[in-house]
Backbone as XML, in Angstrom:
<?xml version="1.0"?>
<chain id="A" units="angstrom">
  <residue number="1" name="UNK">
    <atom name="N" x="137.511" y="124.578" z="93.671"/>
    <atom name="CA" x="138.593" y="124.566" z="94.641"/>
    <atom name="C" x="139.363" y="125.932" z="94.586"/>
  </residue>
  <residue number="2" name="UNK">
    <atom name="N" x="139.748" y="126.142" z="93.312"/>
    <atom name="CA" x="140.595" y="127.216" z="93.131"/>
    <atom name="C" x="139.924" y="128.539" z="93.602"/>
  </residue>
  <residue number="3" name="UNK">
    <atom name="N" x="138.593" y="128.749" z="93.344"/>
    <atom name="CA" x="137.728" y="129.826" z="93.596"/>
    <atom name="C" x="137.721" y="129.984" z="95.272"/>
  </residue>
  <residue number="4" name="UNK">
    <atom name="N" x="137.374" y="128.936" z="95.974"/>
    <atom name="CA" x="137.260" y="128.840" z="97.265"/>
    <atom name="C" x="138.692" y="129.261" z="97.913"/>
  </residue>
  <residue number="5" name="UNK">
    <atom name="N" x="139.749" y="128.751" z="97.499"/>
    <atom name="CA" x="141.102" y="129.131" z="97.950"/>
    <atom name="C" x="141.271" y="130.626" z="97.700"/>
  </residue>
  <residue number="6" name="UNK">
    <atom name="N" x="140.912" y="131.053" z="96.546"/>
    <atom name="CA" x="141.165" y="132.510" z="96.404"/>
    <atom name="C" x="140.282" y="133.385" z="97.348"/>
  </residue>
  <residue number="7" name="UNK">
    <atom name="N" x="139.003" y="133.098" z="97.393"/>
    <atom name="CA" x="138.034" y="133.737" z="98.248"/>
    <atom name="C" x="138.503" y="133.829" z="99.819"/>
  </residue>
  <residue number="8" name="UNK">
    <atom name="N" x="139.093" y="132.699" z="100.264"/>
    <atom name="CA" x="139.407" y="132.588" z="101.653"/>
    <atom name="C" x="140.988" y="132.683" z="101.823"/>
  </residue>
  <residue number="9" name="UNK">
    <atom name="N" x="141.597" y="133.308" z="100.892"/>
    <atom name="CA" x="143.079" y="133.181" z="100.910"/>
    <atom name="C" x="143.751" y="133.662" z="102.321"/>
  </residue>
  <residue number="10" name="UNK">
    <atom name="N" x="143.225" y="134.789" z="102.889"/>
    <atom name="CA" x="143.620" y="135.279" z="104.177"/>
    <atom name="C" x="143.354" y="134.389" z="105.249"/>
  </residue>
  <residue number="11" name="UNK">
    <atom name="N" x="142.396" y="133.445" z="105.255"/>
    <atom name="CA" x="142.234" y="132.568" z="106.313"/>
    <atom name="C" x="142.578" y="131.149" z="106.225"/>
  </residue>
  <residue number="12" name="UNK">
    <atom name="N" x="143.301" y="130.764" z="105.154"/>
    <atom name="CA" x="143.660" y="129.531" z="104.899"/>
    <atom name="C" x="145.240" y="129.459" z="104.789"/>
  </residue>
  <residue number="13" name="UNK">
    <atom name="N" x="145.974" y="128.473" z="105.500"/>
    <atom name="CA" x="147.382" y="128.369" z="105.255"/>
    <atom name="C" x="147.395" y="127.239" z="104.199"/>
  </residue>
  <residue number="14" name="UNK">
    <atom name="N" x="147.767" y="127.605" z="103.005"/>
    <atom name="CA" x="147.794" y="126.634" z="101.894"/>
    <atom name="C" x="148.813" y="125.633" z="101.938"/>
  </residue>
  <residue number="15" name="UNK">
    <atom name="N" x="149.953" y="125.991" z="102.641"/>
    <atom name="CA" x="150.948" y="125.000" z="102.726"/>
    <atom name="C" x="150.652" y="123.842" z="103.736"/>
  </residue>
  <residue number="16" name="UNK">
    <atom name="N" x="149.601" y="124.069" z="104.541"/>
    <atom name="CA" x="149.238" y="123.077" z="105.540"/>
    <atom name="C" x="147.755" y="122.557" z="105.218"/>
  </residue>
  <residue number="17" name="UNK">
    <atom name="N" x="147.234" y="122.670" z="104.042"/>
    <atom name="CA" x="145.979" y="122.167" z="103.730"/>
    <atom name="C" x="145.798" y="120.803" z="103.578"/>
  </residue>
  <residue number="18" name="UNK">
    <atom name="N" x="144.679" y="120.203" z="104.289"/>
    <atom name="CA" x="144.503" y="118.844" z="104.171"/>
    <atom name="C" x="143.018" y="118.587" z="104.138"/>
  </residue>
  <residue number="19" name="UNK">
    <atom name="N" x="142.551" y="117.184" z="104.026"/>
    <atom name="CA" x="141.235" y="116.955" z="103.965"/>
    <atom name="C" x="141.021" y="115.774" z="105.028"/>
  </residue>
  <residue number="20" name="UNK">
    <atom name="N" x="139.769" y="115.590" z="105.449"/>
    <atom name="CA" x="139.408" y="114.656" z="106.285"/>
    <atom name="C" x="137.977" y="114.219" z="105.955"/>
  </residue>
  <residue number="21" name="UNK">
    <atom name="N" x="137.621" y="112.846" z="105.827"/>
    <atom name="CA" x="136.225" y="112.531" z="105.596"/>
    <atom name="C" x="136.045" y="111.153" z="105.873"/>
  </residue>
  <residue number="22" name="UNK">
    <atom name="N" x="134.846" y="110.787" z="106.140"/>
    <atom name="CA" x="134.471" y="109.395" z="106.491"/>
    <atom name="C" x="133.323" y="108.974" z="105.553"/>
  </residue>
  <residue number="23" name="UNK">
    <atom name="N" x="133.338" y="107.690" z="105.155"/>
    <atom name="CA" x="132.351" y="107.007" z="104.299"/>
    <atom name="C" x="132.456" y="107.688" z="102.954"/>
  </residue>
  <residue number="24" name="UNK">
    <atom name="N" x="131.533" y="108.262" z="102.563"/>
    <atom name="CA" x="131.477" y="108.964" z="101.211"/>
    <atom name="C" x="132.270" y="110.219" z="101.367"/>
  </residue>
  <residue number="25" name="UNK">
    <atom name="N" x="132.368" y="110.878" z="102.522"/>
    <atom name="CA" x="133.185" y="111.954" z="102.537"/>
    <atom name="C" x="134.692" y="111.583" z="102.190"/>
  </residue>
  <residue number="26" name="UNK">
    <atom name="N" x="135.126" y="110.453" z="102.735"/>
    <atom name="CA" x="136.451" y="109.938" z="102.309"/>
    <atom name="C" x="136.639" y="109.699" z="100.956"/>
  </residue>
  <residue number="27" name="UNK">
    <atom name="N" x="135.464" y="109.250" z="100.266"/>
    <atom name="CA" x="135.658" y="108.920" z="98.917"/>
    <atom name="C" x="135.793" y="110.400" z="98.105"/>
  </residue>
  <residue number="28" name="UNK">
    <atom name="N" x="134.990" y="111.376" z="98.629"/>
    <atom name="CA" x="135.138" y="112.713" z="97.840"/>
    <atom name="C" x="136.574" y="113.249" z="98.088"/>
  </residue>
  <residue number="29" name="UNK">
    <atom name="N" x="137.022" y="113.107" z="99.386"/>
    <atom name="CA" x="138.332" y="113.542" z="99.715"/>
    <atom name="C" x="139.340" y="112.858" z="98.904"/>
  </residue>
  <residue number="30" name="UNK">
    <atom name="N" x="139.371" y="111.629" z="98.567"/>
    <atom name="CA" x="140.294" y="110.902" z="97.736"/>
    <atom name="C" x="140.215" y="111.403" z="96.255"/>
  </residue>
  <residue number="31" name="UNK">
    <atom name="N" x="138.803" y="111.630" z="95.780"/>
    <atom name="CA" x="138.684" y="112.121" z="94.391"/>
    <atom name="C" x="139.286" y="113.668" z="94.348"/>
  </residue>
  <residue number="32" name="UNK">
    <atom name="N" x="139.088" y="114.411" z="95.391"/>
    <atom name="CA" x="139.688" y="115.735" z="95.288"/>
    <atom name="C" x="141.261" y="115.750" z="95.355"/>
  </residue>
  <residue number="33" name="UNK">
    <atom name="N" x="141.749" y="114.810" z="96.190"/>
    <atom name="CA" x="143.286" y="114.804" z="96.243"/>
    <atom name="C" x="143.843" y="114.276" z="94.947"/>
  </residue>
  <residue number="34" name="UNK">
    <atom name="N" x="143.081" y="113.397" z="94.355"/>
    <atom name="CA" x="143.454" y="112.859" z="93.071"/>
    <atom name="C" x="143.461" y="113.912" z="91.942"/>
  </residue>
  <residue number="35" name="UNK">
    <atom name="N" x="142.488" y="114.578" z="92.020"/>
    <atom name="CA" x="142.264" y="115.637" z="90.911"/>
    <atom name="C" x="143.072" y="116.918" z="91.041"/>
  </residue>
  <residue number="36" name="UNK">
    <atom name="N" x="143.338" y="117.256" z="92.422"/>
    <atom name="CA" x="143.965" y="118.552" z="92.723"/>
    <atom name="C" x="145.252" y="118.183" z="93.626"/>
  </residue>
  <residue number="37" name="UNK">
    <atom name="N" x="146.166" y="117.339" z="93.300"/>
    <atom name="CA" x="147.248" y="116.838" z="94.140"/>
    <atom name="C" x="148.092" y="118.079" z="94.610"/>
  </residue>
  <residue number="38" name="UNK">
    <atom name="N" x="148.202" y="119.044" z="93.761"/>
    <atom name="CA" x="149.108" y="120.254" z="94.158"/>
    <atom name="C" x="148.416" y="121.156" z="95.321"/>
  </residue>
  <residue number="39" name="UNK">
    <atom name="N" x="147.168" y="120.959" z="95.610"/>
    <atom name="CA" x="146.500" y="121.775" z="96.571"/>
    <atom name="C" x="146.465" y="121.303" z="97.922"/>
  </residue>
  <residue number="40" name="UNK">
    <atom name="N" x="146.477" y="119.875" z="98.097"/>
    <atom name="CA" x="146.434" y="119.296" z="99.332"/>
    <atom name="C" x="147.657" y="118.525" z="99.829"/>
  </residue>
  <residue number="41" name="UNK">
    <atom name="N" x="148.047" y="118.776" z="101.051"/>
    <atom name="CA" x="149.266" y="118.148" z="101.689"/>
    <atom name="C" x="149.030" y="116.778" z="102.420"/>
  </residue>
  <residue number="42" name="UNK">
    <atom name="N" x="147.777" y="116.738" z="102.802"/>
    <atom name="CA" x="147.396" y="115.360" z="103.551"/>
    <atom name="C" x="145.893" y="115.085" z="103.330"/>
  </residue>
  <residue number="43" name="UNK">
    <atom name="N" x="145.672" y="113.737" z="103.587"/>
    <atom name="CA" x="144.356" y="113.245" z="103.429"/>
    <atom name="C" x="144.094" y="112.093" z="104.461"/>
  </residue>
  <residue number="44" name="UNK">
    <atom name="N" x="143.082" y="112.401" z="105.212"/>
    <atom name="CA" x="142.685" y="111.221" z="106.278"/>
    <atom name="C" x="141.276" y="110.661" z="105.916"/>
  </residue>
  <residue number="45" name="UNK">
    <atom name="N" x="141.239" y="109.485" z="105.611"/>
    <atom name="CA" x="139.988" y="108.922" z="105.162"/>
    <atom name="C" x="139.720" y="107.789" z="106.417"/>
  </residue>
  <residue number="46" name="UNK">
    <atom name="N" x="138.259" y="107.998" z="106.737"/>
    <atom name="CA" x="137.748" y="106.916" z="107.721"/>
    <atom name="C" x="136.742" y="106.061" z="107.049"/>
  </residue>
  <residue number="47" name="UNK">
    <atom name="N" x="136.856" y="104.883" z="106.777"/>
    <atom name="CA" x="136.234" y="103.857" z="106.231"/>
    <atom name="C" x="135.674" y="104.414" z="104.933"/>
  </residue>
  <residue number="48" name="UNK">
    <atom name="N" x="136.563" y="104.727" z="103.923"/>
    <atom name="CA" x="135.855" y="105.445" z="102.701"/>
    <atom name="C" x="135.436" y="104.316" z="101.769"/>
  </residue>
  <residue number="49" name="UNK">
    <atom name="N" x="134.470" y="104.573" z="100.967"/>
    <atom name="CA" x="133.873" y="103.605" z="100.018"/>
    <atom name="C" x="134.670" y="103.756" z="98.720"/>
  </residue>
  <residue number="50" name="UNK">
    <atom name="N" x="135.678" y="102.850" z="98.616"/>
    <atom name="CA" x="136.517" y="102.922" z="97.539"/>
    <atom name="C" x="136.252" y="101.801" z="96.475"/>
  </residue>
  <residue number="51" name="UNK">
    <atom name="N" x="135.778" y="100.631" z="96.988"/>
    <atom name="CA" x="135.586" y="99.582" z="95.975"/>
    <atom name="C" x="134.047" y="99.450" z="95.760"/>
  </residue>
  <residue number="52" name="UNK">
    <atom name="N" x="133.581" y="100.248" z="94.730"/>
    <atom name="CA" x="132.208" y="100.304" z="94.596"/>
    <atom name="C" x="131.467" y="98.958" z="94.154"/>
  </residue>
  <residue number="53" name="UNK">
    <atom name="N" x="132.078" y="98.216" z="93.378"/>
    <atom name="CA" x="131.423" y="96.987" z="93.117"/>
    <atom name="C" x="131.246" y="96.138" z="94.363"/>
  </residue>
  <residue number="54" name="UNK">
    <atom name="N" x="132.282" y="95.921" z="95.160"/>
    <atom name="CA" x="132.111" y="95.018" z="96.379"/>
    <atom name="C" x="130.988" y="95.775" z="97.224"/>
  </residue>
  <residue number="55" name="UNK">
    <atom name="N" x="131.003" y="97.022" z="97.461"/>
    <atom name="CA" x="130.003" y="97.624" z="98.386"/>
    <atom name="C" x="128.662" y="97.521" z="97.841"/>
  </residue>
  <residue number="56" name="UNK">
    <atom name="N" x="128.432" y="97.424" z="96.460"/>
    <atom name="CA" x="127.053" y="97.251" z="95.872"/>
    <atom name="C" x="126.519" y="95.813" z="96.079"/>
  </residue>
  <residue number="57" name="UNK">
    <atom name="N" x="127.595" y="94.802" z="95.909"/>
    <atom name="CA" x="127.326" y="93.478" z="96.075"/>
    <atom name="C" x="127.264" y="92.818" z="97.235"/>
  </residue>
  <residue number="58" name="UNK">
    <atom name="N" x="127.993" y="93.291" z="98.260"/>
    <atom name="CA" x="128.184" y="92.648" z="99.370"/>
    <atom name="C" x="127.922" y="93.453" z="100.720"/>
  </residue>
  <residue number="59" name="UNK">
    <atom name="N" x="127.465" y="94.723" z="100.608"/>
    <atom name="CA" x="127.300" y="95.587" z="101.673"/>
    <atom name="C" x="125.834" y="95.197" z="102.533"/>
  </residue>
  <residue number="60" name="UNK">
    <atom name="N" x="126.032" y="95.541" z="103.819"/>
    <atom name="CA" x="124.793" y="95.283" z="104.565"/>
    <atom name="C" x="123.748" y="96.354" z="104.625"/>
  </residue>
  <residue number="61" name="UNK">
    <atom name="N" x="124.256" y="97.341" z="103.693"/>
    <atom name="CA" x="123.437" y="98.617" z="103.603"/>
    <atom name="C" x="122.333" y="98.271" z="102.336"/>
  </residue>
  <residue number="62" name="UNK">
    <atom name="N" x="121.062" y="98.052" z="102.657"/>
    <atom name="CA" x="120.243" y="97.553" z="101.538"/>
    <atom name="C" x="120.015" y="98.550" z="100.408"/>
  </residue>
  <residue number="63" name="UNK">
    <atom name="N" x="120.247" y="99.842" z="100.663"/>
    <atom name="CA" x="120.161" y="100.766" z="99.443"/>
    <atom name="C" x="121.256" y="100.467" z="98.427"/>
  </residue>
  <residue number="64" name="UNK">
    <atom name="N" x="122.319" y="99.900" z="98.860"/>
    <atom name="CA" x="123.402" y="99.812" z="97.893"/>
    <atom name="C" x="123.459" y="98.562" z="97.134"/>
  </residue>
  <residue number="65" name="UNK">
    <atom name="N" x="122.360" y="97.603" z="97.328"/>
    <atom name="CA" x="122.371" y="96.473" z="96.630"/>
    <atom name="C" x="121.803" y="96.641" z="95.242"/>
  </residue>
  <residue number="66" name="UNK">
    <atom name="N" x="122.374" y="95.799" z="94.221"/>
    <atom name="CA" x="121.880" y="95.861" z="92.888"/>
    <atom name="C" x="120.602" y="95.165" z="92.819"/>
  </residue>
  <residue number="67" name="UNK">
    <atom name="N" x="119.631" y="95.745" z="92.154"/>
    <atom name="CA" x="118.197" y="95.104" z="92.162"/>
    <atom name="C" x="118.218" y="94.073" z="91.020"/>
  </residue>
</chain>
């Protein structure tokens, strides 16, 4: 994160930096905001996968079921 912000410093308004993500992107956004709270001022998550246990056990996506 810090390297990217430094490399693109002239193109990024850091005081207005936010994240948006859906599904796994929402999960990644939440993890980034939790790890780097001083870097992001906003986060918008669209149907993030936040409860991994419930998603593995009760999801209609067959790849997430525990064998």
